[in-house]
XYZ file of C-alpha atoms in Angstrom:
654
model
C 101.775 104.265 86.199
C 103.547 100.728 86.320
C 107.393 101.541 87.823
C 109.068 99.277 85.538
C 111.449 97.595 88.814
C 108.416 96.964 90.258
C 107.162 95.142 86.678
C 109.826 93.035 86.734
C 110.057 92.238 90.662
C 106.126 91.202 89.789
C 106.895 89.331 86.360
C 109.776 87.506 88.404
C 108.155 86.484 91.050
C 105.246 85.188 89.191
C 106.525 83.583 85.885
C 106.845 80.392 87.058
C 103.292 80.258 87.030
C 103.626 80.023 83.312
C 105.562 77.293 82.862
C 102.620 75.269 83.771
C 102.931 74.423 87.784
C 100.023 74.968 89.450
C 98.351 77.177 91.644
C 98.197 74.896 94.272
C 101.174 73.649 94.082
C 104.390 75.086 96.610
C 107.119 75.595 94.771
C 110.862 76.235 95.799
C 111.456 80.309 95.257
C 114.764 79.785 93.116
C 113.221 80.844 89.391
C 111.748 83.930 91.193
C 114.818 84.812 93.648
C 116.631 87.904 93.866
C 120.108 88.843 94.969
C 120.024 91.482 97.601
C 123.082 93.449 95.820
C 121.278 93.709 92.349
C 121.177 97.043 90.288
C 118.028 98.492 91.296
C 117.014 96.422 93.047
C 114.729 98.061 96.107
C 113.713 95.299 97.503
C 109.579 94.731 98.379
C 107.323 95.231 101.208
C 105.340 92.269 101.953
C 102.353 93.458 103.001
C 99.260 91.435 104.940
C 96.599 90.789 102.535
C 94.367 90.771 105.142
C 95.339 93.652 107.766
C 97.025 95.154 105.492
C 100.461 95.541 107.448
C 103.465 94.710 106.619
C 106.565 92.489 107.478
C 109.158 94.178 110.053
C 111.301 93.452 112.253
C 109.838 94.402 115.994
C 110.735 97.812 116.284
C 112.500 98.078 112.863
C 115.610 96.422 114.552
C 118.294 95.597 112.651
C 119.622 92.624 116.159
C 119.949 88.559 114.953
C 117.173 87.361 117.021
C 114.051 90.186 116.266
C 110.804 88.817 116.313
C 108.996 89.443 113.476
C 106.433 91.187 113.514
C 102.852 92.994 110.899
C 103.232 97.095 111.209
C 101.690 99.705 109.341
C 103.187 100.388 106.019
C 106.241 102.481 105.633
C 108.891 103.088 102.183
C 111.378 102.228 105.681
C 114.079 99.471 104.367
C 113.076 97.518 107.537
C 109.947 97.017 105.802
C 111.817 95.791 102.237
C 112.475 92.266 101.442
C 114.635 90.212 98.975
C 113.363 86.882 97.836
C 116.802 85.011 97.323
C 117.663 81.897 95.823
C 119.439 79.027 98.010
C 119.329 75.530 97.684
C 115.658 73.619 98.638
C 114.399 77.128 98.467
C 114.370 80.159 98.870
C 115.545 82.769 102.183
C 113.500 85.983 103.143
C 115.963 88.840 103.087
C 115.709 91.968 105.167
C 116.964 94.535 103.820
C 118.064 96.919 106.555
C 119.258 93.947 108.657
C 121.150 92.198 105.566
C 119.463 88.975 107.985
C 116.890 86.047 107.502
C 113.864 85.337 108.332
C 113.822 81.828 110.132
C 111.078 79.707 112.370
C 112.759 79.790 115.482
C 114.931 76.818 117.226
C 113.771 75.338 113.943
C 110.369 74.250 115.576
C 107.999 72.175 113.972
C 104.742 73.693 115.813
C 101.905 75.438 115.371
C 102.308 79.072 116.430
C 106.079 78.981 116.294
C 107.387 82.519 116.189
C 109.660 83.986 113.288
C 112.051 85.700 113.837
C 115.773 87.213 111.387
C 119.717 85.457 112.230
C 122.513 86.284 110.156
C 121.490 84.249 106.549
C 124.770 82.132 107.057
C 123.163 80.423 110.471
C 119.278 80.271 109.258
C 120.067 76.189 108.050
C 116.782 74.695 107.169
C 114.318 76.326 109.043
C 114.729 79.606 106.946
C 113.739 77.883 103.398
C 110.660 78.691 102.701
C 108.498 78.222 99.049
C 106.115 79.403 97.677
C 102.565 79.570 96.105
C 101.294 82.588 94.351
C 98.502 83.662 92.504
C 97.921 86.808 90.358
C 97.850 88.830 93.234
C 99.191 86.917 96.292
C 101.276 84.617 97.221
C 102.221 82.394 100.061
C 105.170 80.945 101.718
C 105.563 77.977 103.496
C 108.455 76.551 105.707
C 110.244 74.101 104.070
C 111.490 72.298 107.309
C 107.685 72.431 109.375
C 105.326 72.641 105.746
C 103.577 75.575 107.316
C 102.702 78.797 106.395
C 103.474 82.472 107.701
C 101.324 84.224 108.976
C 100.102 86.484 111.875
C 99.450 84.975 115.092
C 95.315 84.146 115.981
C 94.572 86.085 112.467
C 95.339 89.121 114.724
C 94.751 92.980 112.760
C 96.352 94.967 115.664
C 99.762 96.666 115.311
C 103.090 94.220 116.050
C 101.458 90.989 116.284
C 103.606 88.075 115.956
C 104.234 86.249 112.959
C 103.833 82.519 113.630
C 103.561 79.685 111.385
C 100.807 77.399 111.453
C 99.215 74.697 109.483
C 98.451 76.184 105.887
C 94.783 76.981 105.497
C 93.527 79.092 102.374
C 92.668 82.140 104.230
C 93.890 85.676 104.006
C 95.480 85.880 106.768
C 98.347 83.473 105.885
C 98.582 85.339 101.636
C 100.595 88.385 101.213
C 101.092 91.154 98.512
C 104.480 91.630 97.226
C 104.328 95.117 96.696
C 107.398 96.096 94.666
C 108.993 99.911 94.434
C 107.191 102.659 94.592
C 106.677 104.852 91.123
C 108.436 108.334 92.387
C 106.469 110.869 94.239
C 105.917 113.096 97.367
C 104.081 114.863 99.543
C 104.511 118.592 100.467
C 105.051 119.792 104.127
C 101.561 119.493 106.831
C 99.967 122.331 106.423
C 97.992 123.308 109.489
C 93.944 124.748 108.514
C 91.993 127.060 110.634
C 88.692 123.405 111.008
C 88.924 120.081 110.341
C 87.793 119.775 106.168
C 85.944 117.589 106.031
C 84.208 118.619 102.568
C 86.257 120.376 100.062
C 85.941 121.838 96.706
C 88.835 122.924 93.839
C 87.414 126.688 92.776
C 87.239 128.067 89.828
C 90.598 129.880 90.700
C 92.637 127.698 92.196
C 91.789 127.356 95.715
C 90.109 125.109 97.899
C 86.776 125.865 99.514
C 86.470 123.605 102.268
C 84.057 123.152 105.647
C 82.940 121.103 109.139
C 80.498 121.735 111.197
C 78.982 124.522 113.398
C 82.778 123.906 115.017
C 85.774 124.096 113.433
C 86.592 120.640 115.177
C 83.098 118.750 115.816
C 79.991 117.690 114.652
C 76.125 118.043 116.451
C 74.148 119.178 117.552
C 72.173 120.939 114.916
C 72.994 124.943 115.573
C 72.131 126.010 112.300
C 75.762 127.702 111.077
C 79.139 126.407 109.021
C 82.228 126.834 109.532
C 84.446 126.965 106.426
C 88.025 127.474 104.866
C 89.196 129.116 101.459
C 92.245 127.245 101.189
C 95.438 128.566 98.761
C 97.292 125.832 97.698
C 99.974 128.756 96.223
C 100.514 130.017 99.610
C 99.692 127.701 101.743
C 97.510 129.842 103.711
C 93.193 129.531 104.642
C 91.145 131.815 105.043
C 88.400 131.472 108.002
C 84.307 132.542 107.677
C 81.306 131.229 109.541
C 78.010 131.170 108.022
C 75.017 131.696 109.424
C 72.500 133.592 107.625
C 71.377 129.980 105.985
C 70.541 128.758 109.295
C 72.082 125.818 107.571
C 75.092 122.942 109.210
C 76.850 121.598 106.235
C 78.114 118.320 107.829
C 77.251 115.198 106.258
C 75.443 116.983 102.893
C 75.181 115.851 99.357
C 77.042 117.900 97.133
C 76.490 119.092 93.436
C 78.455 121.068 91.623
C 76.231 123.179 89.030
C 75.814 124.039 85.912
C 76.629 127.697 86.312
C 79.742 127.253 89.012
C 77.995 127.492 91.890
C 77.774 124.993 94.645
C 75.185 122.929 95.538
C 75.286 121.345 99.249
C 71.878 119.829 100.555
C 70.966 117.482 104.315
C 73.168 116.967 106.359
C 72.866 118.038 110.247
C 70.244 120.467 108.887
C 68.453 117.574 107.391
C 66.024 119.603 105.732
C 68.161 122.864 104.314
C 70.067 123.505 101.320
C 72.386 126.157 100.600
C 74.614 127.315 97.770
C 78.084 128.440 97.833
C 78.973 131.319 94.671
C 82.245 131.497 93.878
C 81.921 134.715 92.136
C 80.595 136.524 94.948
C 82.263 134.169 97.732
C 78.993 134.062 99.721
C 76.728 131.879 100.830
C 72.499 131.381 100.336
C 69.647 129.733 100.655
C 67.660 127.964 98.455
C 64.530 125.616 98.669
C 64.458 123.605 101.618
C 64.247 119.385 100.949
C 60.732 117.757 100.645
C 62.454 114.936 102.598
C 65.375 115.517 105.387
C 68.200 113.655 104.937
C 72.097 113.590 105.780
C 74.846 111.067 104.570
C 72.249 111.396 100.881
C 74.398 110.894 97.794
C 73.617 113.487 94.929
C 74.912 114.300 91.310
C 74.238 116.924 88.770
C 72.542 116.016 85.837
C 72.493 116.977 82.040
C 69.324 118.958 82.446
C 70.812 121.365 84.747
C 69.308 119.798 87.527
C 70.900 117.895 90.601
C 69.592 114.692 92.311
C 69.428 113.442 96.072
C 68.591 109.674 97.169
C 68.881 108.675 100.963
C 70.522 109.966 103.335
C 68.677 108.062 106.998
C 71.678 109.922 109.032
C 69.275 112.313 109.553
C 65.729 113.427 109.364
C 64.655 109.820 109.925
C 64.445 106.083 109.199
C 63.712 105.291 105.435
C 61.440 106.422 103.461
C 63.387 108.866 101.351
C 62.915 109.201 98.224
C 65.013 110.750 95.296
C 64.345 114.820 94.705
C 65.521 116.880 91.778
C 66.428 120.064 92.033
C 65.719 122.880 89.975
C 67.397 125.397 88.686
C 64.771 128.130 87.749
C 62.892 128.047 91.040
C 65.114 126.659 93.170
C 62.604 124.202 94.251
C 62.446 120.048 94.572
C 61.133 117.804 93.054
C 59.841 114.380 94.579
C 60.021 111.511 92.680
C 57.697 109.348 93.976
C 59.003 106.085 92.452
C 62.398 106.397 93.148
C 62.896 105.011 96.750
C 65.933 104.986 98.284
C 65.528 102.089 100.349
C 64.627 100.322 96.701
C 69.053 101.022 96.064
C 70.079 100.694 99.752
C 71.731 97.419 101.092
C 71.156 95.745 104.773
C 74.255 97.415 106.746
C 74.657 95.100 109.734
C 74.877 97.985 111.633
C 71.358 99.391 111.491
C 68.601 100.476 109.583
C 70.571 104.440 109.317
C 73.485 103.359 107.478
C 72.617 101.234 103.807
C 70.733 104.013 101.910
C 73.786 106.446 102.674
C 76.530 107.539 100.481
C 75.175 106.085 97.495
C 77.227 106.296 94.323
C 75.821 108.238 91.770
C 76.917 109.772 87.866
C 74.848 111.751 85.577
C 73.697 110.414 82.628
C 72.209 111.743 79.090
C 68.598 112.868 79.134
C 68.493 113.449 83.380
C 69.061 109.624 83.698
C 71.218 109.443 86.527
C 73.033 106.063 87.140
C 73.596 103.805 90.671
C 76.792 102.327 90.873
C 76.449 101.112 94.960
C 77.244 101.066 97.299
C 74.853 98.112 97.243
C 76.241 95.064 95.534
C 72.818 95.823 92.836
C 73.336 98.582 90.180
C 70.433 100.528 89.054
C 69.589 103.604 86.431
C 67.568 106.261 87.809
C 65.156 108.061 85.368
C 64.423 111.499 86.398
C 61.521 112.204 84.716
C 58.161 112.842 86.196
C 57.493 110.464 89.081
C 60.652 108.758 88.414
C 61.435 104.783 88.065
C 63.973 102.512 88.782
C 65.415 100.044 86.317
C 67.593 97.238 87.155
C 71.810 97.598 85.679
C 72.740 94.272 87.443
C 75.418 93.338 89.907
C 78.801 94.704 90.021
C 80.878 91.570 89.196
C 81.604 88.922 91.954
C 82.127 92.320 94.547
C 79.550 92.377 97.494
C 77.944 95.859 99.602
C 81.039 97.967 100.016
C 80.202 100.792 101.925
C 82.148 103.433 101.851
C 84.496 101.926 99.265
C 84.353 105.095 96.324
C 84.148 105.659 92.669
C 86.090 107.586 90.048
C 84.945 107.666 86.721
C 88.502 107.891 84.757
C 87.474 108.191 81.732
C 83.198 109.050 80.016
C 81.209 106.100 80.783
C 84.044 104.301 82.654
C 84.454 103.675 86.301
C 86.814 102.594 88.784
C 85.619 101.315 92.199
C 87.939 100.801 94.756
C 87.540 99.477 98.410
C 84.924 99.344 100.934
C 83.099 96.958 103.891
C 80.775 95.433 104.276
C 79.513 97.031 107.152
C 79.937 100.750 107.402
C 82.679 100.432 110.316
C 83.922 97.343 112.711
C 84.580 94.928 109.800
C 87.297 93.870 107.899
C 87.529 96.534 104.601
C 88.680 95.056 100.845
C 91.129 95.740 98.513
C 89.280 94.815 95.496
C 88.710 96.934 92.610
C 86.475 96.866 90.226
C 85.891 98.570 86.596
C 82.543 99.576 85.647
C 81.514 100.480 82.152
C 78.019 102.613 81.749
C 78.439 104.330 78.359
C 75.782 102.355 76.805
C 73.113 104.402 78.719
C 70.049 103.011 80.405
C 68.778 98.988 78.773
C 71.782 98.140 78.054
C 74.146 95.909 79.600
C 76.655 97.343 82.292
C 80.449 96.159 81.342
C 81.936 95.243 85.198
C 85.472 93.859 84.623
C 87.268 92.586 87.921
C 90.840 94.124 88.678
C 93.979 93.341 90.358
C 93.369 94.291 93.497
C 95.064 97.384 95.834
C 98.165 96.657 97.971
C 96.147 97.886 101.077
C 92.482 97.139 102.409
C 90.320 101.113 102.748
C 87.175 102.285 103.155
C 87.044 105.626 104.014
C 89.984 105.766 101.688
C 89.151 108.888 98.624
C 89.665 108.353 95.141
C 91.296 110.831 92.394
C 91.417 110.881 88.781
C 94.628 112.555 87.389
C 94.195 114.586 84.150
C 96.347 111.664 82.137
C 93.312 108.912 83.263
C 94.783 107.353 86.377
C 94.002 107.178 89.315
C 95.364 108.338 92.760
C 93.896 106.741 96.154
C 94.755 108.083 98.987
C 94.213 106.896 102.921
C 91.652 104.819 104.469
C 91.609 102.082 106.982
C 91.766 98.274 106.855
C 89.387 97.959 109.395
C 87.108 101.264 109.932
C 86.007 102.425 113.016
C 85.209 106.475 112.898
C 87.025 108.952 114.590
C 90.494 106.830 115.514
C 93.922 106.902 113.707
C 94.263 103.306 113.185
C 94.696 100.356 111.268
C 95.265 102.934 108.808
C 97.238 103.187 105.384
C 99.057 105.942 105.186
C 100.860 104.553 101.398
C 98.787 105.813 98.983
C 98.423 103.981 95.081
C 97.593 104.725 92.012
C 95.996 103.174 89.074
C 96.859 102.544 85.543
C 94.512 102.000 82.948
C 96.598 101.072 80.834
C 98.081 98.402 82.944
C 94.540 97.436 85.213
C 97.366 97.833 87.844
C 98.593 99.537 91.297
C 101.538 100.961 92.531
C 102.357 102.017 95.448
C 103.568 105.869 96.229
C 104.510 107.861 99.349
C 103.260 108.190 102.482
C 100.971 110.452 104.039
C 102.530 112.443 107.074
C 99.151 111.601 109.403
C 96.470 108.970 108.907
C 93.464 110.126 106.349
C 90.534 107.964 107.536
C 87.280 109.053 108.676
C 85.978 112.083 107.654
C 88.355 112.923 105.255
C 89.094 114.394 101.597
C 91.041 114.723 98.470
C 90.812 115.942 95.417
C 92.601 117.380 92.340
C 94.124 121.088 92.323
C 94.466 122.376 88.897
C 98.041 122.444 88.982
C 97.472 118.613 88.195
C 98.522 117.587 92.394
C 96.365 116.116 94.870
C 95.133 117.899 98.889
C 94.574 115.559 101.053
C 93.073 116.551 104.186
C 90.994 116.265 107.080
C 90.382 113.369 109.305
C 88.187 113.392 112.706
C 85.693 116.398 113.660
C 85.594 114.631 117.207
C 86.249 117.552 119.719
C 89.018 119.296 120.799
C 90.383 116.521 122.621
C 90.159 113.873 120.049
C 93.258 111.939 118.922
C 91.756 111.788 115.059
C 91.473 115.346 114.588
C 93.721 116.512 111.863
C 92.762 120.046 110.556
C 95.761 120.378 108.527
C 96.243 119.520 104.660
C 99.282 117.876 102.727
C 99.429 117.686 98.441
C 100.692 115.178 96.555
C 103.278 115.458 93.160
C 102.202 112.832 91.371
C 104.555 110.116 89.450
C 103.466 111.942 86.226
C 105.080 115.771 87.737
C 108.460 113.573 88.327
C 111.279 112.817 86.522
C 113.177 108.724 87.045
C 115.747 110.266 89.698
C 112.868 112.593 91.645
C 113.287 115.848 90.318
C 110.313 117.739 88.038
C 109.466 116.860 84.782
C 108.579 119.860 82.519
C 104.910 121.261 82.169
C 104.022 122.340 79.192
C 101.558 125.723 79.272
C 98.474 126.283 78.044
C 98.986 129.883 76.418
C 95.360 130.303 75.572
C 91.787 128.716 75.829
C 88.292 129.915 75.479
C 86.308 130.984 78.519
C 83.418 128.739 76.835
C 82.498 125.801 74.907
C 79.499 123.691 73.794
C 78.504 119.752 73.250
C 80.786 118.960 69.754
C 82.312 122.711 69.718
C 85.785 122.854 67.399
C 87.522 124.910 69.876
C 91.000 126.907 69.523
C 94.021 126.418 71.857
C 97.374 127.505 72.272
C 99.661 125.161 73.957
C 103.475 125.319 74.509
C 105.802 122.935 75.907
C 105.529 119.773 73.668
C 101.806 119.475 74.148
C 100.021 116.010 72.439
C 96.903 115.228 74.030
C 94.214 116.987 76.241
C 91.797 116.199 79.209
C 88.707 117.446 80.935
C 87.858 117.226 83.993
C 85.005 118.465 86.198
C 85.166 120.403 89.051
C 83.369 118.259 91.903
C 83.085 118.268 95.598
C 84.233 115.801 97.997
C 82.594 114.332 101.439
C 82.327 111.147 103.149
C 85.028 109.598 100.954
C 82.364 110.410 98.430
C 82.513 112.519 94.840
C 79.935 112.067 92.308
C 80.650 115.272 90.282
C 84.728 114.227 89.778
C 85.030 112.461 86.198
C 86.916 112.769 83.350
C 86.747 112.844 79.895
C 89.981 113.087 76.921
C 89.871 115.663 73.964
C 90.349 114.731 70.473
C 92.705 116.783 68.658
C 91.537 117.401 65.419
C 94.718 119.604 63.945
C 98.095 120.699 65.525
C 100.061 123.442 63.868
C 102.848 124.042 66.518
C 101.654 125.493 69.957
C 98.134 126.012 68.256
C 95.655 122.678 68.405
C 92.205 122.438 67.266
C 90.049 120.307 69.435
C 86.596 118.592 69.629
C 84.703 119.154 72.693
C 82.676 115.636 73.180
C 78.943 115.372 72.025
C 77.738 113.282 74.944
C 75.797 115.793 77.072
C 75.340 112.601 79.613
C 79.456 112.487 79.837
C 80.060 115.931 79.867
C 77.743 117.197 82.302
C 76.934 121.396 82.009
C 79.473 123.031 84.610
C 83.111 123.982 84.872
C 85.363 121.548 83.387
C 89.472 121.542 84.003
C 91.403 121.572 80.394
C 94.418 120.178 81.027
C 97.191 120.270 78.250
C 100.102 116.860 78.751
C 103.215 115.804 76.502
C 103.258 112.542 75.534
C 104.458 111.505 78.935
C 101.740 112.693 79.970
C 102.819 115.425 82.221
C 100.383 117.427 82.986
C 100.317 121.724 81.899
C 98.156 123.561 84.901
C 94.444 123.772 83.888
C 92.452 126.850 82.268
C 89.206 126.537 83.192
C 86.161 126.474 80.159
C 82.782 126.164 81.191
C 80.466 123.875 79.391
C 77.085 125.573 78.265
């Protein structure tokens, strides 16, 4: 959902391009000026495209002479700026202090620092021109002709802003992020464990688990701490699972056709376990032929489950595909489906390139492989299996610890990631991938406007209206740290193909964090860490986002429809009768799913066709594509014409 104010701001900033001005030229910003007192003008965040941090006075000071630095972004006045027209250029005015950004001493030297002073005293050293692209802007001092950036292209907190000779690099490029959409995070809620994995259950509660310890992993002790979180009461019930002999840290996950959750590999690399939400019990299923951890799994249209890759545990390489049979509980090798063939070369080592594969079940037992490698593939799970090349993900590169979510049948949004598992700059790029035409047909890839914040180790959650919330992550991913965290969430709209920022998290959600959709349409985010009792990055807690579609423009709660009656089961192409009150007009299905390590392959959304509506009575046509509408439990949401969703009813597709 794009806030109208954000759109107006962006349009004003970039409208001079439409006049025929070349993108390589600098232009006085008179045409893009914003009055600091204009009605509804809340200013903009200036987000560094490289480090993902915001411009603010040091310590968020309101004092004249305070140096400008880069700092972790929040929606605070000291980080908000207006571009104000002036003779010969424009001035950057801080919303909190009312002071203007100037080059200190009117210097023309490289690395001259930038500070805030009273605008009446800013003179020529406080005049800036702008060069804009579709995605970012560059500010150049009118006096010196040099560009605004961070000293030494640094990425650390409180790095000073300076001017230096203009270069075509992200360290001198800024995203102008307009006012965020209405949204809010609830209070932080303590959990008994660090929730490294999470799955929304059909009763609205959330299953989470960690490792043999509540707060750390390794060695393999064959047991796992789990917890059931109740969003209604804000309480969690802990359970230590020992009967399966399985430490379920760093596994693959699949939601099965009968509503159970399959967990494969991980710390106990050969084990596979199943959770039954009907009985709240765990039990072992057949062991893997190939031990693995950090593997990618997906449910299949046949009711089976596929796993590939996972050299984190069980030895390096050779992680061929395997298919789990629900009738026998055993695994069948796919000798012609090599995890190595689907992997990428990670600069940090061979154990990392075949991990966290983005796999999506499709028709006739096929699966689509979207990455993290730049090359995409189709996987046929029949017989010994086979791999069919599906082309590259546009101009995107290897994007480990980015993530992908299906926002409509056969259509994926891919966001973020980094060119190595960690210790590399993350990307803010986004792409849509359309594989809806199936195997052997061309896959369509389209580049989207980027996020405001580079992110790896983030999580993405699709909403009933087709928008996608992106939560947490780091601009420079490092495991078990809170550094370089993206605190502001973002939301992507399939209508505008762009992102709008949302409210800020209370806690960094980086490595080992999760995010899932709740049955009431809110988003739960939590975890991070699992690095020991004394680790500052340990976050045994969760928080819940109220997205924009649940709020009015003034922040009050929007009226929601209610599904009074819906069938408990349905099949492909069936016409179902649903009773929904409260101005319901559209419907969507979202599959129950499980998230861990920025991976949520079972997450998918599908629109539902309304055949007829008579008051509160609706006749809906279930999708007939078995490859998209995988068997299993789905959340059915009714929505108003503004996209405000009901609480979901669960329908089992079989």
